[in-house]
Amino acid sequence: MKTVSLTIDGKRVKAHEGEKVLWAALDNGIYVPNLCTLRDNSEPSAACRLCFVEVEGKKQPVPACTETIEQGMVVNTKGPGALRLARTALELLLASHPVDCAHCPSSGSCELQKIAAHLGVKLKTRRFRKLLRELLVDSSSPVFIYDPNKCVLCGRCVWVCRERLGIGVLGFAHRGFERVVTTFGDGPIAESKCRDCGECVVACPTGALTFKDKQGTVKSAHKERVETETTQ
Amino acid sequence: MKITDLQSVLPAFQGIKSRAESQWRELRDGGKPVIMVGAATCGRAAGALEVLRAIKDELKKQRLDCPVVEVGCMGHCYAEPIVTISKPGYPPICYGYVNPVIAERLISEFILGDDPCLEFVLGALEENDLVPSFSDFPRAKFEKKVILKNCGHIDPEQVEHYIANGGYAALVKALQMQPEEIIDEVKSSGLRGRGGAGFPTGQKWEICRNAGGRPKYIICNGDEGDPGAFMDRAILESDPHSVLEGMIIAGYAIGARYGYIYVRAEYPLAVHRARLALRQAKKLNLLGKNILGSDFSFDIKLFQGSGAFVCGEETALIASLEGEPGIPHYRPPYPATNGLYGKPTLINNVKTLSSIRYIIQKGAEWFASVGTERSKGTAVFALAGKVVNTGLVEVPMGTTLRQVIFDVGSGIQGGKRFKAVQIGGPSGGCLPESALDLPIDFDSLTDAGAMMGSGGMIVLDEDDCMVEIARYFLEFTQRESCGKCTFCRLGTKQMLEVLDEITKGKGKIEDLDMLSWLAEDIKAGSFCGLGKTAPNPVLSTMSYFRDEYEAHIKEGRCPALMCRELIAYYIIPEKCERSCDACVGTCTVEAISANKKRIKVIDQEKCVKCGTCLDACPPQYNAVVKLSPPSQVPASK
Ligand SMILES: Cc1cc2nc3c(=O)[nH]c(=O)nc-3n(C[C@H](O)[C@H](O)[C@H](O)COP(=O)(O)O)c2cc1C
Ligand code: SF4
Ligand code: FES
């Protein structure tokens, strides 16, 4: 496969032709915040809007997960326009998130925390109204707990369960602010065709899906996987 | 897809055409009066079906045998139900505001007798010495009917009417042209997509024609979901074959095999008429295998959408057609190269497609002779709100807003003052008086902070609060947002929260800054056009009507007296008539009582601000008023 060379944050890097800027950056040790994309998903969902970068010659910041690299491209992941959009997006997510880190099993491995640190954003945002939804927690599964209040709707679990595993327990429902990840017919997970494999938990970047057995081996696998996926 | 035998197309059509023409002639010149009733959704809502029944009953009673035809919408929706009578010896006369009683009189006095009932006349369709014709109306100077030409003048359920009025001749002509020639013609006409964004149609066709992959598809976008808009519905209900003809020509030009008409299920009459039109076209071999004996085969299916606004966005629409949730997908690739089932797909708006036949038939030059430098042809608007003549309007691009609202629309209802015009629906903006002389085209409206959108035009007067209007539209987009991306799902919700507070008098002046920068971020950061344009109603009202926002925040005052929490109802003692009790009984919460002098007083604690007392107070007293802020109410003695 042909390689293409480009500059990201002043660093000359190489990547495969056709690659998206996001992966080119991550593969070369340059972190760009991202939540909604997985490498093996060929169509970026481009939903979280955290991965904005600036590209020389383009008037507006673009999402790194949808922008295809080009020979000689000059990318700036720290441009003021890109950071402004990423920070607003993150703060919007945090304003509708409980931010109850002290009691959350995912604290420490949570990507929201990581992105907030990267962008220099406080977890308790002041710019927005706190808009929570008070949804019911589903602990029916023998393996994991689903707390939709902590979900950022990145869609990773939906994609993994449906496309990677071909099971399709989880999906999106409702529109606008009411949008949620849920089972078909909104029933408890234990009553769905869930096979308890826990891959969705591994994929979840926040504390929305957590293993019941917190000390178990699976949990540490979770952390490892998250780290390799996002910082590679 | 070359036409191998040009000769075969013409004779096949000649037969169809002469049969249609003789049927039309029989109707028009059959020596009998012809009665046409406007029975599109707008007419039906006003009672057209009752009028139709009254006409038929009366004809039967009088033992009269004359054809009664259901036609579509003429555009004069303010005067529905509308009945047109063409009686030999008279010009075709159009009657407005008809009810069953008037309908009976028209039959007994005009059809049976010879009194054309001038008191009910709206106008004549032709110039004559008896009644003023529509062409004498001042508005006629500004209107130019191209794609609305047939609407209200033919029976949309009879393909013969369409053919006799020149229908499908463009298809026959197109089938004798090379596909590239057709695309060139559409390109040089300057036609831009009428779905809102104004993308050059010919260019889209060319990209789709040159794209690899088979089969190719054509989609007609009839999702039309903006509040106040009904242009596409009216066209599908009044002249469905014009849309079909455009689709078939497009299919031939780009080499497509299949087409879909995407109509929202809430438009049952449009669905019914489009379906019927498909069956008729198929029967005449204007659709289907080897159209009119040519090498070209094309089929169209109708798909009923679930009625989500976001499904009008092309990638969401395609997902919905594929049976997936109607959520926008990432572009590029664009549908023109990778659309339905991953195949090249041309997606055009109803009005875009119904313009095609005129371009092919009359030529690109003719089409381009109307309009402005960069926006050619006509613009169709659904004129609604506080304007006198609500309805469908078609004017050349470049007509000013003032001409549309005041000359065509006859100005503001009830002699009130114009305040703003909302154009482009939830994606558009509100333009003030100072923008009225703006020539309408795609670019001028965008520059002014509004948008052509698909053609909704809502006129607002002094009683409309601009903050509330912005809040209303944002509530709509927030509800209709698919919820996929962060800015649109959560950003518009935050904005809505703030607007809610402002309309309730709980806003802070810093909130205005927050609204502006968040709006900019939502526009720059959203995934699809819905989010990218959602802040427009807020931004445009904040830039043109900032004083109203400030009055709400700083003084707790709603200048238009519309925001319920910021007004109070008050009975002016000097105006209240001692002997009158009209308001007392109408108040549902018994908040009104009479004092010792028999002057009525509203208990502000009990009042729920429903406003019935204001309506109940007889006009000769006019004692009930709205005050804002509520502290304006004098303390009771
Ligand atoms: C939220 C949203 C809603 C839309 N709704 C419609 C619609 O109801 N009808 C329509 O023709 N185009 C609509 N569009 C535009 C379509 O995506 C597309 O641009 C259009 O159908 C192309 O046709 P045209 O080139 O003939 O305008 C919408 C776009 C967005 C972003
Ligand atoms: S902008 Fe709104 S409608 Fe469009 S993808 Fe994002 S959430 Fe959905
Ligand atoms: S990772 Fe690019 S938008 Fe979510």
mmCIF file of N, CA, C and O in Angstrom, chain A residues 20 43-50 52 60-61 63 66-67 84-86 88-96 127-131 151-153 162 172 174-179, chain B residues 306-310 324-325 327 329-330 478-487 489-491 493-494 497-498 501 508 511 514 516-518 520-521 523-527 532:
data_model
loop_
_atom_site.group_PDB
_atom_site.id
_atom_site.type_symbol
_atom_site.label_atom_id
_atom_site.label_comp_id
_atom_site.label_asym_id
_atom_site.label_seq_id
_atom_site.Cartn_x
_atom_site.Cartn_y
_atom_site.Cartn_z
ATOM 1 N N LYS A 20 -7.490 8.074 7.716
ATOM 2 C CA LYS A 20 -8.047 9.314 8.246
ATOM 3 C C LYS A 20 -7.010 10.003 9.136
ATOM 4 O O LYS A 20 -6.169 9.338 9.760
ATOM 5 N N GLU A 43 -17.169 3.246 8.198
ATOM 6 C CA GLU A 43 -17.847 4.528 8.046
ATOM 7 C C GLU A 43 -17.812 5.274 9.366
ATOM 8 O O GLU A 43 -18.470 4.881 10.319
ATOM 9 N N PRO A 44 -17.026 6.338 9.466
ATOM 10 C CA PRO A 44 -16.963 7.052 10.736
ATOM 11 C C PRO A 44 -18.340 7.592 11.096
ATOM 12 O O PRO A 44 -19.045 8.096 10.236
ATOM 13 N N SER A 45 -18.719 7.453 12.372
ATOM 14 C CA SER A 45 -20.052 7.977 12.690
ATOM 15 C C SER A 45 -19.981 9.471 12.948
ATOM 16 O O SER A 45 -20.952 10.177 12.789
ATOM 17 N N ALA A 46 -18.812 9.961 13.309
ATOM 18 C CA ALA A 46 -18.595 11.410 13.414
ATOM 19 C C ALA A 46 -19.636 12.097 14.278
ATOM 20 O O ALA A 46 -20.158 13.151 13.947
ATOM 21 N N ALA A 47 -19.964 11.472 15.384
ATOM 22 C CA ALA A 47 -21.050 11.967 16.218
ATOM 23 C C ALA A 47 -20.577 12.789 17.414
ATOM 24 O O ALA A 47 -21.235 13.733 17.812
ATOM 25 N N CYS A 48 -19.423 12.435 18.000
ATOM 26 C CA CYS A 48 -19.053 13.074 19.258
ATOM 27 C C CYS A 48 -18.531 14.494 19.064
ATOM 28 O O CYS A 48 -18.628 15.330 19.943
ATOM 29 N N ARG A 49 -17.965 14.779 17.915
ATOM 30 C CA ARG A 49 -17.474 16.115 17.553
ATOM 31 C C ARG A 49 -16.357 16.606 18.469
ATOM 32 O O ARG A 49 -16.242 17.801 18.732
ATOM 33 N N LEU A 50 -15.521 15.678 18.936
ATOM 34 C CA LEU A 50 -14.415 16.054 19.814
ATOM 35 C C LEU A 50 -13.085 16.113 19.078
ATOM 36 O O LEU A 50 -12.111 16.630 19.596
ATOM 37 N N PHE A 52 -11.960 17.633 16.434
ATOM 38 C CA PHE A 52 -11.681 18.708 15.479
ATOM 39 C C PHE A 52 -10.190 19.057 15.430
ATOM 40 O O PHE A 52 -9.524 19.136 16.470
ATOM 41 N N GLN A 60 -12.407 26.234 7.985
ATOM 42 C CA GLN A 60 -12.989 25.832 9.264
ATOM 43 C C GLN A 60 -12.323 24.565 9.778
ATOM 44 O O GLN A 60 -11.828 23.758 8.988
ATOM 45 N N PRO A 61 -12.312 24.368 11.087
ATOM 46 C CA PRO A 61 -11.804 23.106 11.631
ATOM 47 C C PRO A 61 -12.613 21.930 11.077
ATOM 48 O O PRO A 61 -13.802 22.086 10.776
ATOM 49 N N PRO A 63 -13.446 17.510 11.460
ATOM 50 C CA PRO A 63 -13.269 16.342 12.334
ATOM 51 C C PRO A 63 -12.154 15.454 11.779
ATOM 52 O O PRO A 63 -12.155 15.119 10.595
ATOM 53 N N THR A 66 -13.019 12.021 9.997
ATOM 54 C CA THR A 66 -13.607 11.919 8.663
ATOM 55 C C THR A 66 -12.684 12.488 7.589
ATOM 56 O O THR A 66 -12.935 12.323 6.404
ATOM 57 N N GLU A 67 -11.639 13.176 8.013
ATOM 58 C CA GLU A 67 -10.769 13.841 7.050
ATOM 59 C C GLU A 67 -9.692 12.870 6.563
ATOM 60 O O GLU A 67 -8.905 12.349 7.349
ATOM 61 N N ARG A 84 -11.510 25.266 20.454
ATOM 62 C CA ARG A 84 -12.761 25.877 20.897
ATOM 63 C C ARG A 84 -13.942 24.913 20.672
ATOM 64 O O ARG A 84 -14.757 24.695 21.573
ATOM 65 N N LEU A 85 -13.993 24.312 19.480
ATOM 66 C CA LEU A 85 -15.106 23.391 19.204
ATOM 67 C C LEU A 85 -15.018 22.154 20.091
ATOM 68 O O LEU A 85 -16.028 21.701 20.645
ATOM 69 N N ALA A 86 -13.824 21.601 20.223
ATOM 70 C CA ALA A 86 -13.676 20.390 21.033
ATOM 71 C C ALA A 86 -14.074 20.663 22.477
ATOM 72 O O ALA A 86 -14.756 19.853 23.118
ATOM 73 N N THR A 88 -16.098 23.023 23.633
ATOM 74 C CA THR A 88 -17.555 23.194 23.759
ATOM 75 C C THR A 88 -18.250 21.844 23.725
ATOM 76 O O THR A 88 -19.144 21.571 24.535
ATOM 77 N N ALA A 89 -17.836 20.989 22.793
ATOM 78 C CA ALA A 89 -18.478 19.671 22.691
ATOM 79 C C ALA A 89 -18.305 18.901 23.998
ATOM 80 O O ALA A 89 -19.262 18.316 24.521
ATOM 81 N N LEU A 90 -17.089 18.907 24.529
ATOM 82 C CA LEU A 90 -16.851 18.164 25.763
ATOM 83 C C LEU A 90 -17.679 18.740 26.914
ATOM 84 O O LEU A 90 -18.300 18.003 27.683
ATOM 85 N N GLU A 91 -17.701 20.062 27.016
ATOM 86 C CA GLU A 91 -18.469 20.660 28.111
ATOM 87 C C GLU A 91 -19.965 20.387 27.971
ATOM 88 O O GLU A 91 -20.660 20.233 28.970
ATOM 89 N N LEU A 92 -20.438 20.327 26.728
ATOM 90 C CA LEU A 92 -21.850 19.976 26.537
ATOM 91 C C LEU A 92 -22.103 18.566 27.057
ATOM 92 O O LEU A 92 -23.115 18.300 27.709
ATOM 93 N N LEU A 93 -21.183 17.660 26.756
ATOM 94 C CA LEU A 93 -21.347 16.282 27.241
ATOM 95 C C LEU A 93 -21.302 16.245 28.772
ATOM 96 O O LEU A 93 -22.129 15.590 29.410
ATOM 97 N N LEU A 94 -20.361 16.988 29.336
ATOM 98 C CA LEU A 94 -20.218 16.972 30.797
ATOM 99 C C LEU A 94 -21.422 17.610 31.485
ATOM 100 O O LEU A 94 -21.806 17.207 32.585
ATOM 101 N N ALA A 95 -22.017 18.609 30.828
ATOM 102 C CA ALA A 95 -23.172 19.287 31.429
ATOM 103 C C ALA A 95 -24.369 18.352 31.514
ATOM 104 O O ALA A 95 -25.297 18.578 32.287
ATOM 105 N N SER A 96 -24.373 17.302 30.697
ATOM 106 C CA SER A 96 -25.469 16.343 30.756
ATOM 107 C C SER A 96 -24.979 14.995 31.274
ATOM 108 O O SER A 96 -25.470 13.943 30.877
ATOM 109 N N ARG A 127 -19.989 26.738 32.190
ATOM 110 C CA ARG A 127 -20.551 27.507 31.078
ATOM 111 C C ARG A 127 -21.998 27.127 30.748
ATOM 112 O O ARG A 127 -22.714 27.875 30.121
ATOM 113 N N PHE A 128 -22.380 25.908 31.157
ATOM 114 C CA PHE A 128 -23.709 25.447 30.748
ATOM 115 C C PHE A 128 -24.601 25.097 31.925
ATOM 116 O O PHE A 128 -24.133 24.873 33.035
ATOM 117 N N ARG A 129 -25.889 25.026 31.641
ATOM 118 C CA ARG A 129 -26.851 24.546 32.634
ATOM 119 C C ARG A 129 -26.648 23.046 32.798
ATOM 120 O O ARG A 129 -26.334 22.352 31.844
ATOM 121 N N LYS A 130 -26.869 22.552 33.984
ATOM 122 C CA LYS A 130 -26.807 21.109 34.195
ATOM 123 C C LYS A 130 -28.123 20.511 33.714
ATOM 124 O O LYS A 130 -29.189 20.844 34.236
ATOM 125 N N LEU A 131 -28.062 19.687 32.688
ATOM 126 C CA LEU A 131 -29.295 19.102 32.160
ATOM 127 C C LEU A 131 -29.194 17.583 32.224
ATOM 128 O O LEU A 131 -28.573 16.957 31.369
ATOM 129 N N CYS A 151 -23.995 7.682 29.776
ATOM 130 C CA CYS A 151 -23.726 7.388 28.361
ATOM 131 C C CYS A 151 -23.545 8.687 27.582
ATOM 132 O O CYS A 151 -24.291 9.648 27.768
ATOM 133 N N VAL A 152 -22.543 8.724 26.709
ATOM 134 C CA VAL A 152 -22.333 9.912 25.882
ATOM 135 C C VAL A 152 -22.790 9.663 24.442
ATOM 136 O O VAL A 152 -22.524 10.455 23.552
ATOM 137 N N LEU A 153 -23.449 8.548 24.211
ATOM 138 C CA LEU A 153 -24.014 8.202 22.906
ATOM 139 C C LEU A 153 -22.953 8.121 21.801
ATOM 140 O O LEU A 153 -23.216 8.475 20.665
ATOM 141 N N ARG A 162 -23.380 -5.061 17.188
ATOM 142 C CA ARG A 162 -24.105 -5.322 15.956
ATOM 143 C C ARG A 162 -23.192 -5.692 14.795
ATOM 144 O O ARG A 162 -23.391 -6.705 14.126
ATOM 145 N N PHE A 172 -29.946 2.487 19.078
ATOM 146 C CA PHE A 172 -30.372 3.812 19.506
ATOM 147 C C PHE A 172 -31.887 3.912 19.444
ATOM 148 O O PHE A 172 -32.518 3.327 18.570
ATOM 149 N N HIS A 174 -35.233 6.921 20.121
ATOM 150 C CA HIS A 174 -35.690 8.306 20.331
ATOM 151 C C HIS A 174 -34.807 9.345 19.625
ATOM 152 O O HIS A 174 -33.724 9.041 19.157
ATOM 153 N N ARG A 175 -35.351 10.556 19.604
ATOM 154 C CA ARG A 175 -34.671 11.643 18.890
ATOM 155 C C ARG A 175 -34.236 12.745 19.839
ATOM 156 O O ARG A 175 -34.697 12.835 20.969
ATOM 157 N N GLY A 176 -33.378 13.624 19.318
ATOM 158 C CA GLY A 176 -32.983 14.833 20.032
ATOM 159 C C GLY A 176 -32.383 14.520 21.398
ATOM 160 O O GLY A 176 -31.641 13.548 21.569
ATOM 161 N N PHE A 177 -32.719 15.347 22.371
ATOM 162 C CA PHE A 177 -32.187 15.218 23.720
ATOM 163 C C PHE A 177 -32.577 13.873 24.344
ATOM 164 O O PHE A 177 -31.934 13.402 25.272
ATOM 165 N N GLU A 178 -33.641 13.262 23.860
ATOM 166 C CA GLU A 178 -34.137 12.014 24.442
ATOM 167 C C GLU A 178 -33.420 10.778 23.905
ATOM 168 O O GLU A 178 -33.703 9.656 24.317
ATOM 169 N N ARG A 179 -32.519 10.968 22.975
ATOM 170 C CA ARG A 179 -31.854 9.811 22.367
ATOM 171 C C ARG A 179 -31.130 8.976 23.424
ATOM 172 O O ARG A 179 -30.440 9.502 24.282
ATOM 173 N N SER B 306 -41.752 8.456 7.563
ATOM 174 C CA SER B 306 -42.375 8.468 8.881
ATOM 175 C C SER B 306 -42.644 9.889 9.366
ATOM 176 O O SER B 306 -43.160 10.095 10.439
ATOM 177 N N GLY B 307 -42.240 10.865 8.559
ATOM 178 C CA GLY B 307 -42.591 12.225 8.926
ATOM 179 C C GLY B 307 -41.605 12.912 9.838
ATOM 180 O O GLY B 307 -41.947 13.869 10.510
ATOM 181 N N ALA B 308 -40.346 12.423 9.859
ATOM 182 C CA ALA B 308 -39.352 13.134 10.653
ATOM 183 C C ALA B 308 -38.727 14.213 9.784
ATOM 184 O O ALA B 308 -38.440 13.983 8.616
ATOM 185 N N PHE B 309 -38.518 15.372 10.370
ATOM 186 C CA PHE B 309 -37.946 16.487 9.623
ATOM 187 C C PHE B 309 -36.549 16.126 9.113
ATOM 188 O O PHE B 309 -36.190 16.418 7.970
ATOM 189 N N VAL B 310 -35.777 15.459 9.954
ATOM 190 C CA VAL B 310 -34.397 15.156 9.580
ATOM 191 C C VAL B 310 -34.341 14.168 8.413
ATOM 192 O O VAL B 310 -33.362 14.107 7.677
ATOM 193 N N GLU B 324 -33.410 1.568 7.395
ATOM 194 C CA GLU B 324 -32.589 1.891 8.568
ATOM 195 C C GLU B 324 -33.185 3.114 9.269
ATOM 196 O O GLU B 324 -33.991 3.831 8.682
ATOM 197 N N PRO B 325 -32.756 3.384 10.508
ATOM 198 C CA PRO B 325 -33.225 4.616 11.158
ATOM 199 C C PRO B 325 -32.822 5.843 10.348
ATOM 200 O O PRO B 325 -31.760 5.850 9.735
ATOM 201 N N ILE B 327 -31.170 8.570 10.119
ATOM 202 C CA ILE B 327 -30.094 9.332 10.744
ATOM 203 C C ILE B 327 -29.110 9.724 9.651
ATOM 204 O O ILE B 327 -28.786 8.891 8.797
ATOM 205 N N HIS B 329 -25.892 10.367 7.452
ATOM 206 C CA HIS B 329 -24.623 9.661 7.341
ATOM 207 C C HIS B 329 -23.560 10.584 6.786
ATOM 208 O O HIS B 329 -23.868 11.589 6.167
ATOM 209 N N TYR B 330 -22.348 10.154 7.009
ATOM 210 C CA TYR B 330 -21.243 11.014 6.626
ATOM 211 C C TYR B 330 -21.121 11.126 5.094
ATOM 212 O O TYR B 330 -21.218 10.145 4.372
ATOM 213 N N GLN B 478 -34.955 21.130 18.051
ATOM 214 C CA GLN B 478 -34.482 20.279 19.146
ATOM 215 C C GLN B 478 -35.285 18.980 19.173
ATOM 216 O O GLN B 478 -34.728 17.903 19.306
ATOM 217 N N ARG B 479 -36.574 19.088 18.967
ATOM 218 C CA ARG B 479 -37.409 17.884 18.970
ATOM 219 C C ARG B 479 -37.109 17.011 17.750
ATOM 220 O O ARG B 479 -37.145 15.804 17.797
ATOM 221 N N GLU B 480 -36.806 17.661 16.632
ATOM 222 C CA GLU B 480 -36.602 16.920 15.386
ATOM 223 C C GLU B 480 -35.148 16.532 15.145
ATOM 224 O O GLU B 480 -34.853 15.822 14.204
ATOM 225 N N SER B 481 -34.237 17.044 15.957
ATOM 226 C CA SER B 481 -32.836 16.644 15.828
ATOM 227 C C SER B 481 -32.758 15.138 15.992
ATOM 228 O O SER B 481 -33.463 14.566 16.817
ATOM 229 N N CYS B 482 -31.891 14.495 15.201
ATOM 230 C CA CYS B 482 -31.846 13.043 15.348
ATOM 231 C C CYS B 482 -31.152 12.668 16.644
ATOM 232 O O CYS B 482 -31.307 11.570 17.140
ATOM 233 N N GLY B 483 -30.343 13.587 17.178
ATOM 234 C CA GLY B 483 -29.693 13.312 18.451
ATOM 235 C C GLY B 483 -28.342 12.637 18.327
ATOM 236 O O GLY B 483 -27.721 12.295 19.321
ATOM 237 N N LYS B 484 -27.908 12.466 17.086
ATOM 238 C CA LYS B 484 -26.642 11.767 16.902
ATOM 239 C C LYS B 484 -25.446 12.580 17.391
ATOM 240 O O LYS B 484 -24.603 12.083 18.126
ATOM 241 N N CYS B 485 -25.374 13.839 16.990
ATOM 242 C CA CYS B 485 -24.135 14.545 17.304
ATOM 243 C C CYS B 485 -24.296 15.519 18.465
ATOM 244 O O CYS B 485 -25.366 16.051 18.730
ATOM 245 N N THR B 486 -23.183 15.730 19.148
ATOM 246 C CA THR B 486 -23.192 16.458 20.413
ATOM 247 C C THR B 486 -23.742 17.878 20.306
ATOM 248 O O THR B 486 -24.571 18.290 21.118
ATOM 249 N N PHE B 487 -23.290 18.624 19.299
ATOM 250 C CA PHE B 487 -23.695 20.036 19.225
ATOM 251 C C PHE B 487 -25.189 20.200 19.046
ATOM 252 O O PHE B 487 -25.830 21.025 19.684
ATOM 253 N N ARG B 489 -27.633 17.858 19.493
ATOM 254 C CA ARG B 489 -28.430 17.224 20.543
ATOM 255 C C ARG B 489 -28.406 18.039 21.834
ATOM 256 O O ARG B 489 -29.445 18.319 22.422
ATOM 257 N N LEU B 490 -27.198 18.414 22.277
ATOM 258 C CA LEU B 490 -27.077 19.068 23.579
ATOM 259 C C LEU B 490 -26.953 20.589 23.457
ATOM 260 O O LEU B 490 -27.436 21.323 24.308
ATOM 261 N N GLY B 491 -26.310 21.060 22.373
ATOM 262 C CA GLY B 491 -26.135 22.496 22.212
ATOM 263 C C GLY B 491 -27.453 23.213 22.009
ATOM 264 O O GLY B 491 -27.743 24.225 22.664
ATOM 265 N N LYS B 493 -30.279 22.179 22.907
ATOM 266 C CA LYS B 493 -31.048 22.032 24.152
ATOM 267 C C LYS B 493 -30.636 23.122 25.153
ATOM 268 O O LYS B 493 -31.491 23.720 25.807
ATOM 269 N N GLN B 494 -29.336 23.382 25.242
ATOM 270 C CA GLN B 494 -28.866 24.441 26.136
ATOM 271 C C GLN B 494 -29.431 25.798 25.686
ATOM 272 O O GLN B 494 -29.885 26.603 26.493
ATOM 273 N N GLU B 497 -33.072 26.046 26.584
ATOM 274 C CA GLU B 497 -33.213 26.292 28.022
ATOM 275 C C GLU B 497 -33.103 27.796 28.307
ATOM 276 O O GLU B 497 -33.894 28.375 29.024
ATOM 277 N N VAL B 498 -32.064 28.414 27.710
ATOM 278 C CA VAL B 498 -31.830 29.840 27.933
ATOM 279 C C VAL B 498 -33.003 30.665 27.393
ATOM 280 O O VAL B 498 -33.502 31.583 28.054
ATOM 281 N N GLU B 501 -35.923 30.533 29.617
ATOM 282 C CA GLU B 501 -35.764 31.419 30.775
ATOM 283 C C GLU B 501 -36.043 32.868 30.387
ATOM 284 O O GLU B 501 -36.698 33.600 31.122
ATOM 285 N N LYS B 508 -30.663 36.390 31.968
ATOM 286 C CA LYS B 508 -29.635 37.327 32.416
ATOM 287 C C LYS B 508 -28.955 37.887 31.177
ATOM 288 O O LYS B 508 -28.926 37.231 30.138
ATOM 289 N N ASP B 511 -26.522 35.901 29.267
ATOM 290 C CA ASP B 511 -27.057 34.803 28.465
ATOM 291 C C ASP B 511 -27.017 35.112 26.977
ATOM 292 O O ASP B 511 -26.889 34.218 26.142
ATOM 293 N N MET B 514 -23.736 34.154 25.656
ATOM 294 C CA MET B 514 -23.652 32.692 25.592
ATOM 295 C C MET B 514 -24.417 32.186 24.384
ATOM 296 O O MET B 514 -23.917 31.354 23.627
ATOM 297 N N SER B 516 -24.911 33.674 21.603
ATOM 298 C CA SER B 516 -24.190 33.953 20.352
ATOM 299 C C SER B 516 -23.020 33.006 20.147
ATOM 300 O O SER B 516 -22.864 32.456 19.075
ATOM 301 N N TRP B 517 -22.174 32.836 21.194
ATOM 302 C CA TRP B 517 -21.018 31.987 20.909
ATOM 303 C C TRP B 517 -21.393 30.529 20.784
ATOM 304 O O TRP B 517 -20.855 29.792 19.964
ATOM 305 N N LEU B 518 -22.392 30.101 21.546
ATOM 306 C CA LEU B 518 -22.807 28.706 21.408
ATOM 307 C C LEU B 518 -23.420 28.478 20.024
ATOM 308 O O LEU B 518 -23.173 27.460 19.376
ATOM 309 N N GLU B 520 -22.634 29.974 17.299
ATOM 310 C CA GLU B 520 -21.541 29.870 16.320
ATOM 311 C C GLU B 520 -20.905 28.491 16.381
ATOM 312 O O GLU B 520 -20.584 27.892 15.358
ATOM 313 N N ASP B 521 -20.713 27.978 17.592
ATOM 314 C CA ASP B 521 -20.102 26.647 17.727
ATOM 315 C C ASP B 521 -21.008 25.561 17.159
ATOM 316 O O ASP B 521 -20.538 24.623 16.507
ATOM 317 N N LYS B 523 -23.171 25.898 14.773
ATOM 318 C CA LYS B 523 -23.138 26.009 13.304
ATOM 319 C C LYS B 523 -21.861 25.382 12.742
ATOM 320 O O LYS B 523 -21.883 24.715 11.725
ATOM 321 N N ALA B 524 -20.750 25.635 13.426
ATOM 322 C CA ALA B 524 -19.477 25.130 12.906
ATOM 323 C C ALA B 524 -19.278 23.656 13.237
ATOM 324 O O ALA B 524 -18.606 22.941 12.508
ATOM 325 N N GLY B 525 -19.884 23.190 14.323
ATOM 326 C CA GLY B 525 -19.530 21.866 14.806
ATOM 327 C C GLY B 525 -20.525 20.756 14.496
ATOM 328 O O GLY B 525 -20.195 19.589 14.652
ATOM 329 N N SER B 526 -21.736 21.095 14.052
ATOM 330 C CA SER B 526 -22.741 20.046 13.861
ATOM 331 C C SER B 526 -22.436 19.177 12.655
ATOM 332 O O SER B 526 -21.763 19.590 11.721
ATOM 333 N N PHE B 527 -22.981 17.993 12.702
ATOM 334 C CA PHE B 527 -22.725 17.013 11.655
ATOM 335 C C PHE B 527 -23.475 17.340 10.364
ATOM 336 O O PHE B 527 -22.913 17.315 9.296
ATOM 337 N N LYS B 532 -26.410 22.558 11.639
ATOM 338 C CA LYS B 532 -25.650 23.699 11.141
ATOM 339 C C LYS B 532 -26.516 24.941 10.946
ATOM 340 O O LYS B 532 -26.021 26.058 10.907
#
